[in-house]
C-alpha positions as semicolon CSV with decimal commas, in nm:
position;residue;x (nm);y (nm);z (nm)
1;M;-0,185;0,069;0,773
2;L;-0,547;0,166;0,727
3;N;-0,594;0,396;1,028
4;L;-0,612;0,753;0,899
5;A;-0,576;0,909;1,242
6;I;-0,253;0,718;1,313
7;A;-0,120;0,800;0,966
8;R;-0,188;1,169;1,023
9;F;-0,019;1,163;1,365
10;R;0,293;1,007;1,218
11;N;0,284;1,254;0,934
12;R;0,275;1,549;1,177
13;C;0,575;1,403;1,362
14;I;0,774;1,374;1,038
15;R;0,685;1,725;0,931
16;K;0,795;1,861;1,265
17;R;1,122;1,672;1,244
18;L;1,188;1,800;0,893
19;Q;1,047;2,149;0,923
20;N;1,385;2,321;0,897
21;K;1,520;2,093;0,628
22;E;1,506;2,181;0,258
23;L;1,339;1,894;0,076
24;P;1,321;1,800;-0,293
25;P;0,984;1,880;-0,453
26;L;0,886;1,511;-0,469
27;A;0,949;1,463;-0,099
28;Y;0,767;1,782;-0,003
29;A;0,466;1,686;-0,214
30;N;0,451;1,340;-0,062
31;L;0,438;1,488;0,289
32;Q;0,104;1,637;0,190
33;A;-0,048;1,312;0,064
34;L;-0,294;1,288;0,353
35;D;-0,403;1,652;0,362
36;H;-0,695;1,617;0,122
37;L;-0,847;1,307;0,283
38;S;-1,155;1,301;0,504
39;L;-1,339;0,997;0,641
40;K;-1,663;1,157;0,517
41;Q;-1,549;1,168;0,154
42;R;-1,731;0,950;-0,096
43;I;-1,507;0,677;-0,228
44;K;-1,609;0,757;-0,585
45;N;-1,455;1,100;-0,547
46;L;-1,114;0,957;-0,445
47;R;-0,827;0,848;-0,663
48;F;-0,635;0,523;-0,622
49;G;-0,308;0,398;-0,763
50;V;-0,302;0,017;-0,789
51;L;0,054;-0,115;-0,784
52;D;0,240;-0,439;-0,846
53;R;0,610;-0,512;-0,881
54;E;0,838;-0,804;-0,964
55;T;1,170;-0,866;-0,790
56;T;1,480;-1,082;-0,801
57;G;1,353;-1,263;-0,493
58;L;1,167;-1,227;-0,165
59;S;1,441;-1,080;0,057
60;L;1,403;-0,711;0,140
61;T;1,776;-0,677;0,218
62;C;1,926;-0,876;-0,068
63;D;1,680;-0,862;-0,356
64;H;1,576;-0,579;-0,586
65;V;1,288;-0,471;-0,807
66;V;1,299;-0,564;-1,178
67;S;0,964;-0,416;-1,288
68;M;0,684;-0,194;-1,157
69;A;0,338;-0,119;-1,293
70;A;0,033;0,072;-1,171
71;Y;-0,319;0,157;-1,283
72;R;-0,520;0,460;-1,185
73;V;-0,874;0,401;-1,051
74;V;-1,098;0,711;-1,052
75;E;-1,474;0,709;-0,990
76;G;-1,460;0,333;-0,979
77;R;-1,315;0,307;-1,328
78;I;-0,972;0,189;-1,437
79;R;-0,809;0,452;-1,654
80;L;-0,636;0,236;-1,910
81;G;-0,481;0,541;-2,071
82;D;-0,323;0,655;-1,745
83;T;-0,085;0,381;-1,639
84;F;0,270;0,338;-1,510
85;N;0,493;0,062;-1,639
86;S;0,868;0,026;-1,629
87;L;1,138;-0,233;-1,625
88;V;1,408;-0,178;-1,361
89;N;1,775;-0,260;-1,372
90;P;1,831;-0,443;-1,042
91;N;2,210;-0,398;-1,070
92;Q;2,248;-0,760;-0,968
93;T;2,202;-1,110;-1,112
94;I;1,844;-1,230;-1,160
95;P;1,828;-1,586;-1,025
96;S;1,686;-1,851;-1,257
97;S;1,420;-1,925;-0,992
98;A;1,289;-1,566;-1,032
99;V;1,312;-1,576;-1,412
100;K;1,090;-1,885;-1,414
101;I;0,821;-1,688;-1,232
102;H;0,813;-1,346;-1,407
103;G;1,009;-1,420;-1,725
104;I;1,235;-1,118;-1,698
105;V;1,587;-1,210;-1,810
106;P;1,904;-0,999;-1,756
107;S;1,914;-0,879;-2,120
108;M;1,571;-0,724;-2,081
109;V;1,676;-0,495;-1,798
110;A;2,042;-0,431;-1,894
111;R;1,960;-0,086;-2,031
112;A;1,663;-0,016;-1,803
113;P;1,687;0,265;-1,544
114;L;1,792;0,190;-1,190
115;F;1,527;0,168;-0,920
116;G;1,597;0,517;-0,784
117;E;1,505;0,677;-1,117
118;V;1,199;0,456;-1,162
119;F;1,094;0,517;-0,806
120;D;1,096;0,896;-0,858
121;Q;0,887;0,852;-1,173
122;F;0,640;0,635;-0,985
123;L;0,620;0,877;-0,692
124;S;0,540;1,154;-0,936
125;Y;0,276;0,934;-1,102
126;L;0,116;0,832;-0,767
127;G;0,095;1,186;-0,638
128;T;-0,146;1,199;-0,342
129;D;-0,355;0,904;-0,458
130;I;-0,435;0,623;-0,216
131;L;-0,197;0,334;-0,280
132;V;-0,354;-0,011;-0,335
133;G;-0,185;-0,347;-0,373
134;Y;-0,250;-0,718;-0,326
135;H;-0,052;-0,832;-0,019
136;V;0,066;-0,472;-0,036
137;K;0,299;-0,492;0,264
138;F;0,567;-0,652;0,049
139;D;0,541;-0,380;-0,215
140;L;0,535;-0,110;0,053
141;N;0,850;-0,239;0,216
142;F;1,049;-0,194;-0,104
143;L;0,903;0,154;-0,156
144;N;0,978;0,257;0,202
145;I;1,336;0,141;0,186
146;C;1,389;0,368;-0,110
147;M;1,193;0,656;0,049
148;Q;1,402;0,634;0,363
149;Q;1,727;0,629;0,166
150;R;1,634;0,919;-0,060
151;F;1,422;1,144;0,162
152;G;1,455;1,026;0,521
153;F;1,091;0,921;0,581
154;P;0,849;0,648;0,468
155;L;0,584;0,686;0,196
156;Q;0,303;0,907;0,330
157;N;0,018;0,795;0,101
158;L;-0,268;0,612;0,262
159;V;-0,227;0,241;0,182
160;I;-0,493;-0,026;0,129
161;D;-0,440;-0,402;0,097
162;A;-0,691;-0,529;-0,162
163;M;-0,650;-0,884;-0,036
164;L;-0,771;-0,789;0,316
165;M;-1,051;-0,576;0,176
166;C;-1,160;-0,856;-0,055
167;R;-1,156;-1,112;0,225
168;N;-1,359;-0,886;0,452
169;I;-1,611;-0,748;0,200
170;L;-1,651;-0,972;-0,102
171;L;-1,551;-1,332;-0,043
172;P;-1,787;-1,603;0,081
173;R;-1,683;-1,784;0,395
174;H;-1,500;-2,074;0,229
175;L;-1,280;-1,844;0,029
176;R;-1,211;-1,628;0,336
177;S;-1,067;-1,938;0,501
178;Y;-0,863;-2,004;0,188
179;A;-0,718;-1,653;0,190
180;L;-0,628;-1,686;0,559
181;K;-0,454;-2,021;0,506
182;Y;-0,252;-1,932;0,199
183;K;-0,043;-1,620;0,202
184;G;0,123;-1,649;-0,138
185;D;0,045;-1,573;-0,499
186;Q;-0,236;-1,832;-0,506
187;D;-0,462;-1,581;-0,339
188;L;-0,480;-1,355;-0,647
189;D;-0,557;-1,652;-0,870
190;A;-0,833;-1,781;-0,645
191;V;-1,002;-1,443;-0,608
192;A;-0,976;-1,359;-0,978
193;K;-1,123;-1,698;-1,070
194;H;-1,406;-1,645;-0,820
195;F;-1,507;-1,321;-0,995
196;G;-1,451;-1,449;-1,345
197;I;-1,148;-1,220;-1,396
198;Q;-0,892;-1,356;-1,641
199;I;-0,539;-1,252;-1,550
200;H;-0,343;-1,175;-1,862
201;D;0,037;-1,205;-1,823
202;R;0,024;-1,351;-1,474
203;H;0,333;-1,283;-1,263
204;T;0,412;-0,968;-1,455
205;A;0,381;-0,636;-1,279
206;Q;0,142;-0,502;-1,543
207;G;-0,078;-0,813;-1,556
208;D;-0,107;-0,851;-1,178
209;A;-0,164;-0,480;-1,122
210;L;-0,453;-0,483;-1,373
211;A;-0,606;-0,792;-1,206
212;T;-0,577;-0,624;-0,869
213;A;-0,739;-0,306;-1,005
214;M;-1,030;-0,511;-1,141
215;I;-1,075;-0,686;-0,805
216;F;-1,058;-0,352;-0,629
217;Q;-1,333;-0,225;-0,857
218;R;-1,558;-0,499;-0,720
219;I;-1,478;-0,389;-0,364
220;L;-1,569;-0,026;-0,438
221;A;-1,891;-0,127;-0,616
222;E;-1,996;-0,345;-0,323
223;L;-1,937;-0,063;-0,076
224;E;-2,152;0,167;-0,287
225;K;-2,434;-0,090;-0,285
226;T;-2,429;-0,156;0,090
227;G;-2,398;0,202;0,222
228;P;-2,300;0,556;0,146
229;G;-1,959;0,438;0,028
230;R;-1,744;0,675;0,223
231;L;-1,377;0,647;0,304
232;R;-1,457;0,549;0,661
233;D;-1,653;0,248;0,523
234;L;-1,349;0,132;0,330
235;L;-1,107;0,175;0,620
236;S;-1,334;0,013;0,877
237;K;-1,339;-0,325;0,702
């Protein structure tokens, strides 16, 4: 996920496969998401989109997204005026077990756009930024399912898991062991508490995305303190 050379190789293969196919502008733009990246670039000169989403459950095949939110991080700063936030109509029943977690009830999403429309809006918002998430593989799976269905290839943005970066760069040994042992939502709570970050609206896409962005800020700041803070430093952790 973090290897730029592998990502570029896969990107070249996709471009070759699709070279004679007319693509929508969003798809064509996403194919170029890696073109501007270099391992020598300073991290502070890069742009990151920090994502979180809430769903009807944990199944990739049966469950659907009910909300998505993202914050832009540029030059190590969270741009609070440049955010993405949308409810999503899952076009299915929201189980009570999921409602208890994120608080989104059917009436809240009844008139919300379907995921395909929200996904296009998010893809436009993300642009060529590096995608960041906490346990981001789950988020990425939902995005890639939609990308494959709509455009015939997975998301091409470079992707970073803030949980892994935090464990490798910031956390003391006892919390690294904690993060390895527990793979669920408790990780975000533990890390946020460790850094004195208060999570507002926990288990909402907007609240968790902001908390992740704040944690990611700590990662970037630490890399700047311990070295030149280049993309290669971030991807080598």
